[in-house]
CSV table of C-alpha atoms in Angstrom, one decimal:
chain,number,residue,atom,x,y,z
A,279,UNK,CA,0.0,0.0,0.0
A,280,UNK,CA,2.5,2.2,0.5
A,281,UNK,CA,4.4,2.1,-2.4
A,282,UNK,CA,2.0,3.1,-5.1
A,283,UNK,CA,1.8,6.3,-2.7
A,284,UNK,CA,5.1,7.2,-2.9
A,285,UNK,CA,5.5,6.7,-6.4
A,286,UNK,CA,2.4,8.9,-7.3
A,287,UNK,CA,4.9,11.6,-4.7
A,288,UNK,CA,6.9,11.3,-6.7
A,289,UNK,CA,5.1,11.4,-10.0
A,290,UNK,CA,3.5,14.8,-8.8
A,291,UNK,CA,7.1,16.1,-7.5
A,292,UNK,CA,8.7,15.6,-10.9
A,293,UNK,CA,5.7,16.6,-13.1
A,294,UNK,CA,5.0,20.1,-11.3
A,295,UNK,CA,8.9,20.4,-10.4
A,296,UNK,CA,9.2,23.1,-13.1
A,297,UNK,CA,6.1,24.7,-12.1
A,298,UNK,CA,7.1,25.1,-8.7
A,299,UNK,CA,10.8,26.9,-9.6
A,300,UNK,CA,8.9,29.4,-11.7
A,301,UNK,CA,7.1,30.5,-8.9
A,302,UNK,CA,9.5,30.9,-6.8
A,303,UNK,CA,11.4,32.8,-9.3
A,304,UNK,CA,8.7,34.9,-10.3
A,305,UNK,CA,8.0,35.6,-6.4
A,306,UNK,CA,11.7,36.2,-6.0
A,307,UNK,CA,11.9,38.4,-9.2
A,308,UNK,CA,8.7,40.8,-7.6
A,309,UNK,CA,10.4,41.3,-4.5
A,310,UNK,CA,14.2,42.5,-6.0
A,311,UNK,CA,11.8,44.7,-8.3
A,312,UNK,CA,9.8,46.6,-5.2
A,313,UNK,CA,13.2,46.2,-3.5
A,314,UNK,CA,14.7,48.0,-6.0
A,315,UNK,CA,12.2,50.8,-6.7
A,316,UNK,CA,12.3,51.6,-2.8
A,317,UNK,CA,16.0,51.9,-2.7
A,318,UNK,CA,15.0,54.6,-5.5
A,319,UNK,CA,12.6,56.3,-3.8
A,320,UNK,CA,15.4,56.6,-1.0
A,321,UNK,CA,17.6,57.8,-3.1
A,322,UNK,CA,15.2,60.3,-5.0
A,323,UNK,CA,14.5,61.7,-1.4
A,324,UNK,CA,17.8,62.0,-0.1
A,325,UNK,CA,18.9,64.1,-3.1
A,326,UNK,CA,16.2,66.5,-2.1
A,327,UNK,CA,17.7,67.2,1.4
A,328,UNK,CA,19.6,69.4,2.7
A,329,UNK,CA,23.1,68.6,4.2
A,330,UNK,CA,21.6,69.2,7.7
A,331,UNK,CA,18.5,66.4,6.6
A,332,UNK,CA,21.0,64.7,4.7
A,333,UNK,CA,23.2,63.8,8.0
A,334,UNK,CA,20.2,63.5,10.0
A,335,UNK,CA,18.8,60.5,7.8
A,336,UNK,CA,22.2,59.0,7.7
A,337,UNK,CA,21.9,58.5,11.5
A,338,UNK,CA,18.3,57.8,11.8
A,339,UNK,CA,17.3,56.1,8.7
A,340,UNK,CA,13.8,56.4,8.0
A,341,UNK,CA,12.9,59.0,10.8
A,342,UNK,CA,10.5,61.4,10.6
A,343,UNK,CA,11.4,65.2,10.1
A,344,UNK,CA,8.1,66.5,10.9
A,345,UNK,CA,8.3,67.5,14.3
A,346,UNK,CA,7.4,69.9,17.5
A,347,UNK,CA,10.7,72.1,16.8
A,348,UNK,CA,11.8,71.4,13.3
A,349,UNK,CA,15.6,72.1,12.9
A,350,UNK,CA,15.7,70.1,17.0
A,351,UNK,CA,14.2,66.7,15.3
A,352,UNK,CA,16.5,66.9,11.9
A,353,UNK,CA,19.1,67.5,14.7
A,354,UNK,CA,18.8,65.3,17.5
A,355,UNK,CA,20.3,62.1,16.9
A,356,UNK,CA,21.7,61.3,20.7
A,357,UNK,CA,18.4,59.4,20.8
A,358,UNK,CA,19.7,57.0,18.2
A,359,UNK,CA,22.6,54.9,18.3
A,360,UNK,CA,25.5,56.3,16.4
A,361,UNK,CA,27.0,54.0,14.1
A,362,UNK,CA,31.1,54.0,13.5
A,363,UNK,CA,32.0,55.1,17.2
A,364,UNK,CA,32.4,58.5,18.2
A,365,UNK,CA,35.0,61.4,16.7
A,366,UNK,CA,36.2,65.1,18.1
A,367,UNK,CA,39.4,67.1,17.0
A,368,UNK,CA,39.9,70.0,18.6
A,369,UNK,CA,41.6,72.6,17.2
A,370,UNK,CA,44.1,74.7,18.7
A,371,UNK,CA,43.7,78.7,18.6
A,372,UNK,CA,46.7,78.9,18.8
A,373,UNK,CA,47.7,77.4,15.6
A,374,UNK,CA,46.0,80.2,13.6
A,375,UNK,CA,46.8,83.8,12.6
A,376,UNK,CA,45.9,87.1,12.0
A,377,UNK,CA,45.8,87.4,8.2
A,378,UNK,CA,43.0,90.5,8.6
A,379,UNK,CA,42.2,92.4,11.9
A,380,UNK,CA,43.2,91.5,15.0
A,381,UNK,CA,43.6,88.5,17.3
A,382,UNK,CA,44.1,89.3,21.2
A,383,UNK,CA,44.1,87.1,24.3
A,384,UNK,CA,44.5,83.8,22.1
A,385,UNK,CA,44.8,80.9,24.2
A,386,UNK,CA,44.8,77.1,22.9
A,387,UNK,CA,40.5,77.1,23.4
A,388,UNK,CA,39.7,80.3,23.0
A,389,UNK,CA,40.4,84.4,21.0
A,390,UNK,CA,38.9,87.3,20.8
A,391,UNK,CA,38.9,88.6,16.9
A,392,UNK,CA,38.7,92.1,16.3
A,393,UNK,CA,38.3,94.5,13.5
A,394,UNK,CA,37.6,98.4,12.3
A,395,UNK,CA,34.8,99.8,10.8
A,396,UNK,CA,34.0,98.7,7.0
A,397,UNK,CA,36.8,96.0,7.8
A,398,UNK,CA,36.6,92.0,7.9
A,399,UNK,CA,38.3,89.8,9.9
A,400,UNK,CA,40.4,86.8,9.0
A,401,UNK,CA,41.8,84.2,11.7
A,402,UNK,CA,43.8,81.8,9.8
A,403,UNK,CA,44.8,78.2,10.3
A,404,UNK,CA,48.2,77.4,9.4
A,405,UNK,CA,49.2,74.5,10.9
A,406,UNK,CA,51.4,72.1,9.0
A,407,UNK,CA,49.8,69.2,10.5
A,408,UNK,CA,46.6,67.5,9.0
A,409,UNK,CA,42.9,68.1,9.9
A,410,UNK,CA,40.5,65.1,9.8
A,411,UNK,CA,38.5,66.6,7.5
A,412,UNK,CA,37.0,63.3,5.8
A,413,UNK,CA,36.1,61.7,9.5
A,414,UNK,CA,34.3,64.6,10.5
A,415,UNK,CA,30.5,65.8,10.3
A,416,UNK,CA,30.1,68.7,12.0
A,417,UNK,CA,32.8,71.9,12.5
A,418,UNK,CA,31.7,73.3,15.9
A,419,UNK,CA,32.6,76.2,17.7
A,420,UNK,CA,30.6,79.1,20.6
A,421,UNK,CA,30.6,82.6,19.8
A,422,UNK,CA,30.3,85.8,21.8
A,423,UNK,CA,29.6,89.1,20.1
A,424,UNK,CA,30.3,92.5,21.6
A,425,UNK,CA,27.7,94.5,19.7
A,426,UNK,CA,24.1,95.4,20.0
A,427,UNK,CA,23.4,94.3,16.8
A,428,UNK,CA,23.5,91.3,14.6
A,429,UNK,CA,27.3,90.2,13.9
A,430,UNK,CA,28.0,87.6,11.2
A,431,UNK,CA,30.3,84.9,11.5
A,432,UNK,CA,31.8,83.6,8.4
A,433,UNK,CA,33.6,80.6,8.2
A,434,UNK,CA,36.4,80.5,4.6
A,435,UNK,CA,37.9,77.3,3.1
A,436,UNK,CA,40.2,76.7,-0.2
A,437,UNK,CA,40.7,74.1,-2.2
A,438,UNK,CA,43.8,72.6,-3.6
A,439,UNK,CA,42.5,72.3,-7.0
A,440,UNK,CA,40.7,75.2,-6.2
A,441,UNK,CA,41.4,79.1,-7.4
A,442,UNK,CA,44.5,79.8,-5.3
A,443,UNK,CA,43.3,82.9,-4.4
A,444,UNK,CA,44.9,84.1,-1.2
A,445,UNK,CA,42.1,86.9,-1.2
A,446,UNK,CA,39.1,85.1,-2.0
A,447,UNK,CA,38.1,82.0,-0.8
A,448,UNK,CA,37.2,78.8,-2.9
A,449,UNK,CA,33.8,79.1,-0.3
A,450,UNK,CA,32.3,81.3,1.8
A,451,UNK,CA,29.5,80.2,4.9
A,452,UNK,CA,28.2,83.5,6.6
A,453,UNK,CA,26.3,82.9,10.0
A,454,UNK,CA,24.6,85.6,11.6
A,455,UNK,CA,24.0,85.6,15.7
A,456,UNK,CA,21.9,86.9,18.0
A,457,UNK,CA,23.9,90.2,19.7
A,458,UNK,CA,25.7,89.6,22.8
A,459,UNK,CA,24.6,86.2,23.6
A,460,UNK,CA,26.8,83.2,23.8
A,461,UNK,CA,25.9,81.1,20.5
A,462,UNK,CA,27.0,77.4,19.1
A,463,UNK,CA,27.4,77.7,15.9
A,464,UNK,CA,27.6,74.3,13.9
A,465,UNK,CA,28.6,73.8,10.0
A,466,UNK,CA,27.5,70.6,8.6
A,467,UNK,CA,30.5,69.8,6.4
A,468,UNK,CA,28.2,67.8,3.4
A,469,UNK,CA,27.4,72.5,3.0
A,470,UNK,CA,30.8,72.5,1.5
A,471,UNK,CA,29.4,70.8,-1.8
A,472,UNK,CA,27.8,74.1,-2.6
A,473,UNK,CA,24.0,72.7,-3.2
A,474,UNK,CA,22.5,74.7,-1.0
A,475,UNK,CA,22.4,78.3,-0.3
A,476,UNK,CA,20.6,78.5,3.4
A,477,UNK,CA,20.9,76.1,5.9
A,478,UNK,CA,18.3,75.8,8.6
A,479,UNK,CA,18.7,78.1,11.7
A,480,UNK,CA,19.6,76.7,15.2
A,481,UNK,CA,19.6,78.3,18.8
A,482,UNK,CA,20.9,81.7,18.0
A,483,UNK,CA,22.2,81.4,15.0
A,484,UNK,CA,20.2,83.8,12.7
A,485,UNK,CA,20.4,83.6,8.7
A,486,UNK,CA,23.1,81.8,7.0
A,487,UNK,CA,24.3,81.9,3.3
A,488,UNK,CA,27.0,79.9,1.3
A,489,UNK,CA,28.7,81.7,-1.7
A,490,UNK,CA,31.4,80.0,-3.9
A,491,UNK,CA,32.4,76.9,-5.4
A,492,UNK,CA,32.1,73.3,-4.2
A,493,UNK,CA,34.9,72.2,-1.5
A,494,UNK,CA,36.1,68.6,-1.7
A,495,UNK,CA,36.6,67.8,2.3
A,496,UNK,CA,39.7,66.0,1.4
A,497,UNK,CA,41.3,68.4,-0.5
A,498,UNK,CA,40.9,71.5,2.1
A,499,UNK,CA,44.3,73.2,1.6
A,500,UNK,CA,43.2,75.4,4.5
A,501,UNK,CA,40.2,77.2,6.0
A,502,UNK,CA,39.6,80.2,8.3
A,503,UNK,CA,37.4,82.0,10.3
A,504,UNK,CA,36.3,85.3,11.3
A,505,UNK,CA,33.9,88.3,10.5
A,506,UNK,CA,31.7,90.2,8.3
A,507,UNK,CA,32.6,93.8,7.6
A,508,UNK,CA,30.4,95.8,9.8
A,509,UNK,CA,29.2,99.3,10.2
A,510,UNK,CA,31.2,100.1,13.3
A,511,UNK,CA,34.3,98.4,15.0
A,512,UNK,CA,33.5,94.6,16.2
A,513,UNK,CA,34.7,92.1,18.5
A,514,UNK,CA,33.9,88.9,18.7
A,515,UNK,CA,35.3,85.8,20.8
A,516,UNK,CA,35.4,82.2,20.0
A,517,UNK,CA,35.7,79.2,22.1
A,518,UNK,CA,36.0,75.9,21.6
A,519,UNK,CA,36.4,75.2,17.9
A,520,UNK,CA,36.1,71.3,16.8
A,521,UNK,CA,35.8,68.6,14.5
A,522,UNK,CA,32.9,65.7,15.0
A,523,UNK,CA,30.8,63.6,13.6
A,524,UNK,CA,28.4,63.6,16.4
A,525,UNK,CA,25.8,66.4,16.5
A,526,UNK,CA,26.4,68.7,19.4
A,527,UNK,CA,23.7,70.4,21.6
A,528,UNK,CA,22.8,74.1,21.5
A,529,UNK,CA,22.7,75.8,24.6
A,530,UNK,CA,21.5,79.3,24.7
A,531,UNK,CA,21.6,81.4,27.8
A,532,UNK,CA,18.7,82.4,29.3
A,533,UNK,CA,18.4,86.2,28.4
A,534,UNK,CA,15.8,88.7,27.4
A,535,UNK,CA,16.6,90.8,24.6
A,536,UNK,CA,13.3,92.6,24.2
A,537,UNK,CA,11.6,94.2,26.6
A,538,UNK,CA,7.6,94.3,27.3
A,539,UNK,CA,6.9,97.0,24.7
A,540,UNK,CA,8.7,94.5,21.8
A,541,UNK,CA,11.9,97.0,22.0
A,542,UNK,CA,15.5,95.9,22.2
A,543,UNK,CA,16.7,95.9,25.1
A,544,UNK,CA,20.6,96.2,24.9
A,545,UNK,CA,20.5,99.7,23.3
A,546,UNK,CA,19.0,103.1,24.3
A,547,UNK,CA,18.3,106.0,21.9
A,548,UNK,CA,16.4,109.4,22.2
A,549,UNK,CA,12.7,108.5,22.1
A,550,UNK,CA,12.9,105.4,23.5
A,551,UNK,CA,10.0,104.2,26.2
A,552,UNK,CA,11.4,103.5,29.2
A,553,UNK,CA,8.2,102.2,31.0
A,554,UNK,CA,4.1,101.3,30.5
A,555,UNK,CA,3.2,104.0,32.2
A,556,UNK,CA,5.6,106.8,29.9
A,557,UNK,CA,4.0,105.2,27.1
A,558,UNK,CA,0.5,106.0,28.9
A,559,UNK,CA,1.3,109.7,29.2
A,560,UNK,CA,2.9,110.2,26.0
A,561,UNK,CA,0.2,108.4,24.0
A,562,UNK,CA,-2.5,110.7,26.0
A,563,UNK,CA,-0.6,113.9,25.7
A,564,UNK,CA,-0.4,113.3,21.7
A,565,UNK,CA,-3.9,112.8,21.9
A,566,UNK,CA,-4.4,116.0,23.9
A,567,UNK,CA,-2.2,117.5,21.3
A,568,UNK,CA,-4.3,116.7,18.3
A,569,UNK,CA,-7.6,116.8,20.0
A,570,UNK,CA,-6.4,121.0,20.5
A,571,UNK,CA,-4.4,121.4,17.5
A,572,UNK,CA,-8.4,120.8,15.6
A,573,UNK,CA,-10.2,122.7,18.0
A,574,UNK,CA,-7.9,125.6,17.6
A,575,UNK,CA,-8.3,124.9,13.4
A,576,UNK,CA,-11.8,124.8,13.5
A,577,UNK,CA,-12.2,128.1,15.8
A,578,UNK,CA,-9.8,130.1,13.6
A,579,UNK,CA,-12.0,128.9,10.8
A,580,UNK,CA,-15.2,130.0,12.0
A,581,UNK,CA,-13.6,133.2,12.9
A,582,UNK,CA,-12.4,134.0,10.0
A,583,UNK,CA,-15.5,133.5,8.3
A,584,UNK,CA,-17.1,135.6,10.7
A,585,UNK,CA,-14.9,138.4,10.2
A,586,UNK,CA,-15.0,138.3,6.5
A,587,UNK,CA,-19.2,137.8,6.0
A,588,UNK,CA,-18.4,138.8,1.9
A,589,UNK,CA,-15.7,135.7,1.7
A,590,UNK,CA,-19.0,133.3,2.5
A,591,UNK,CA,-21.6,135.2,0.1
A,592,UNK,CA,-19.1,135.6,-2.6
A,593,UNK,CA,-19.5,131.9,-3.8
A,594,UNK,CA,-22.7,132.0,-4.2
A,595,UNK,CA,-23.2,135.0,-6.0
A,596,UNK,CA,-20.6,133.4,-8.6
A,597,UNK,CA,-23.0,130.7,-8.8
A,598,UNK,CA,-26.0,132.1,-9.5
C-alpha cells in the first residue's frame, strides 16, 4: 500500500517540479523589483535634502522630520545609536593667525577677533599638521559678540585644485548671531558641496548663506574664520572650535533681549519708552495734542469767516 503512494509523490514532484521553480522565481523576481524601486525612492529623497536632513537621515534612517521644533528633530540624533563610534578634534587657537584684523588674548580654546569699521576679519589656520577633514561631520565652535546688533560669522575654506586665491576663498559660509549672547554655531561639512544656499537656523544662530564653489573635504588646503565687515568696529570671541561627527547640543543662555513693549533691550536711543506707564502719558498727551491742535483749526475757521461775511456770500453769488 504504500508504495504506489510514494510513487504517485513522486510522479507529482517531478511533473509540477518546473512549475514550482517558476514560482519561486517569479516571487523572488517581484520582490528584487519593489526592493529596487524603494531603494530609489530613498535615493530620489535624499537628493532632495539638505546637508543638515541629509546627515540626520544618515543616522536615523527612515525618521520622521516633521516634528514639535523642526531644525531640534533633523538634529537630535543622541536618541539613536551612532553607528562608526564616536569622533572630536579639537583645534588649537593657537595654531592660527591674523591674516585681517586682530587677534588678542589667544589661548589654545579660546580668541577674541577684532576689526575696524568697513573692515573683515580673517583668523587663519596654518598648521602644518593635517585636519580630519573626511572623519568629520560637523565643524563646531561658541561665539560671543560684543555688539548690539547682529554680527556675522563667516567661516572660509580653499581648495587645492581650487582658485589659489589668497584673497578670495574657494567658499564662503556667513552665520549671523543673535547680539551679545553666547551662540554654538555648527557647520555641517556635506554644505561645503555648494547645493544649498541657506541652511536651517539653530539656537541663536540667525540667517546663514553659502557663496562660492564646491569644497572637496579631502582636498581643504586650508580654511579660516572670522567676521563680516560691519558698520562700526567689532569684537567677537570664539571658544572651543572642533571637529565631530556627532551632532552637538545648543545651549543658549537664558536672556531677554526685548523688553515688554517688543523693544530691544541692549541699546538706548532718544525717544525710546522706558516704561508702560511713559507710554501711557505720551500716548494721552499726543492725543491732547491733536484733540487742541483741531479745535484751535476749527475756531480760527469759524472766525475767519465771521470776520470776513463777503468771503462766505461771494460763492454764491458766482453761482448764480
Amino acid at each position: 500500500m504504500l508504495l504506489p503512494f510514494v510513487a504517485l509523490v513522486l510522479v507529482f514532484a517531478m511533473s509540477y517540479a518546473p512549475l514550482l521553480g517558476w514560482s519561486y522565481a517569479f516571487v523572488g523576481y517581484t520582490l528584487d523589483a519593489n526592493l529596487a524601486n524603494l531603494r530609489f525612492s530613498v535615493q530620489a529623497l535624499a537628493a532632495q535634502l539638505t546637508p543638515v536632513e541629509a546627515d540626520a537621515f544618515e543616522h536615523k534612517g527612515t525618521g520622521s522630520f516633521a516634528s514639535d521644533k523642526y531644525f531640534r528633530k533633523v538634529y537630535n540624533v543622541n536618541k539613536y545609536p551612532h553607528h562608526g563610534g564616536y569622533m572630536k578634534q579639537t583645534l588649537d587657537l593657537l595654531k592660527f593667525s591674523a591674516k585681517i584684523g586682530r587677534a588678542d588674548c589667544a589661548r589654545a580654546e579660546s580668541v577674541r577677533l577684532s576689526c575696524g569699521r568697513d573692515e573683515m576679519m580673517r583668523f587663519c589656520w596654518d598648521a602644518p599638521n593635517p585636519v580630519d577633514w573626511p572623519d568629520a561631520k560637523y565643524l563646531v565652535c561658541d561665539v560671543t559678540g560684543d555688539r548690539d546688533w547682529s554680527q556675522v560669522f563667516i567661516f572660509e575654506f580653499w581648495d587645492r585644485e581650487g582658485g589659489h586665491d589668497a584673497v578670495y576663498p574657494d567658499l564662503t559660509v556667513r552665520m549671523s548671531v543673535l547680539p551679545k549672547v553666547k551662540t554654538r554655531l555648527c557647520l555641517p561639512l556635506r554644505a561645503l558641496d555648494a547645493q544649498s544656499i541657506f541652511l536651517p537656523r539653530t539656537r541663536g544662530q540667525l540667517r546663514s548663506f553659502i557663496t562660492g564653489s564646491a569644497v572637496a573635504r579631502d582636498r581643504i588646503e586650508t580654511f579660516a574664520i572670522g567676521m563680516r565687515e560691519g558698520p562700526a568696529e567689532q569684537g567677537i570671541t570664539v571658544e572651543g572650535l572642533y571637529l565631530t561627527d556627532e551632532l552637538p547640543d545648543f545651549p543658549l543662555p537664558d536672556v531677554k533681549l526685548v523688553d515688554s513693549l517688543g523693544q530691544n533691550k541692549l541699546k538706548d536711543w532718544a525717544g525710546k519708552t522706558h516704561s508702560e506707564r511713559e507710554m501711557v502719558d505720551a500716548l494721552r498727551a499726543e492725543f491732547a495734542a491733536v484733540t487742541d491742535s483741531g479745535a484751535a483749526a476749527a475756531t480760527a475757521a469759524a472766525t475767519a469767516a465771521v470776520a470776513r461775511p463777503g468771503a462766505a456770500a461771494a460763492p454764491r453769488e458766482a453761482h448764480s
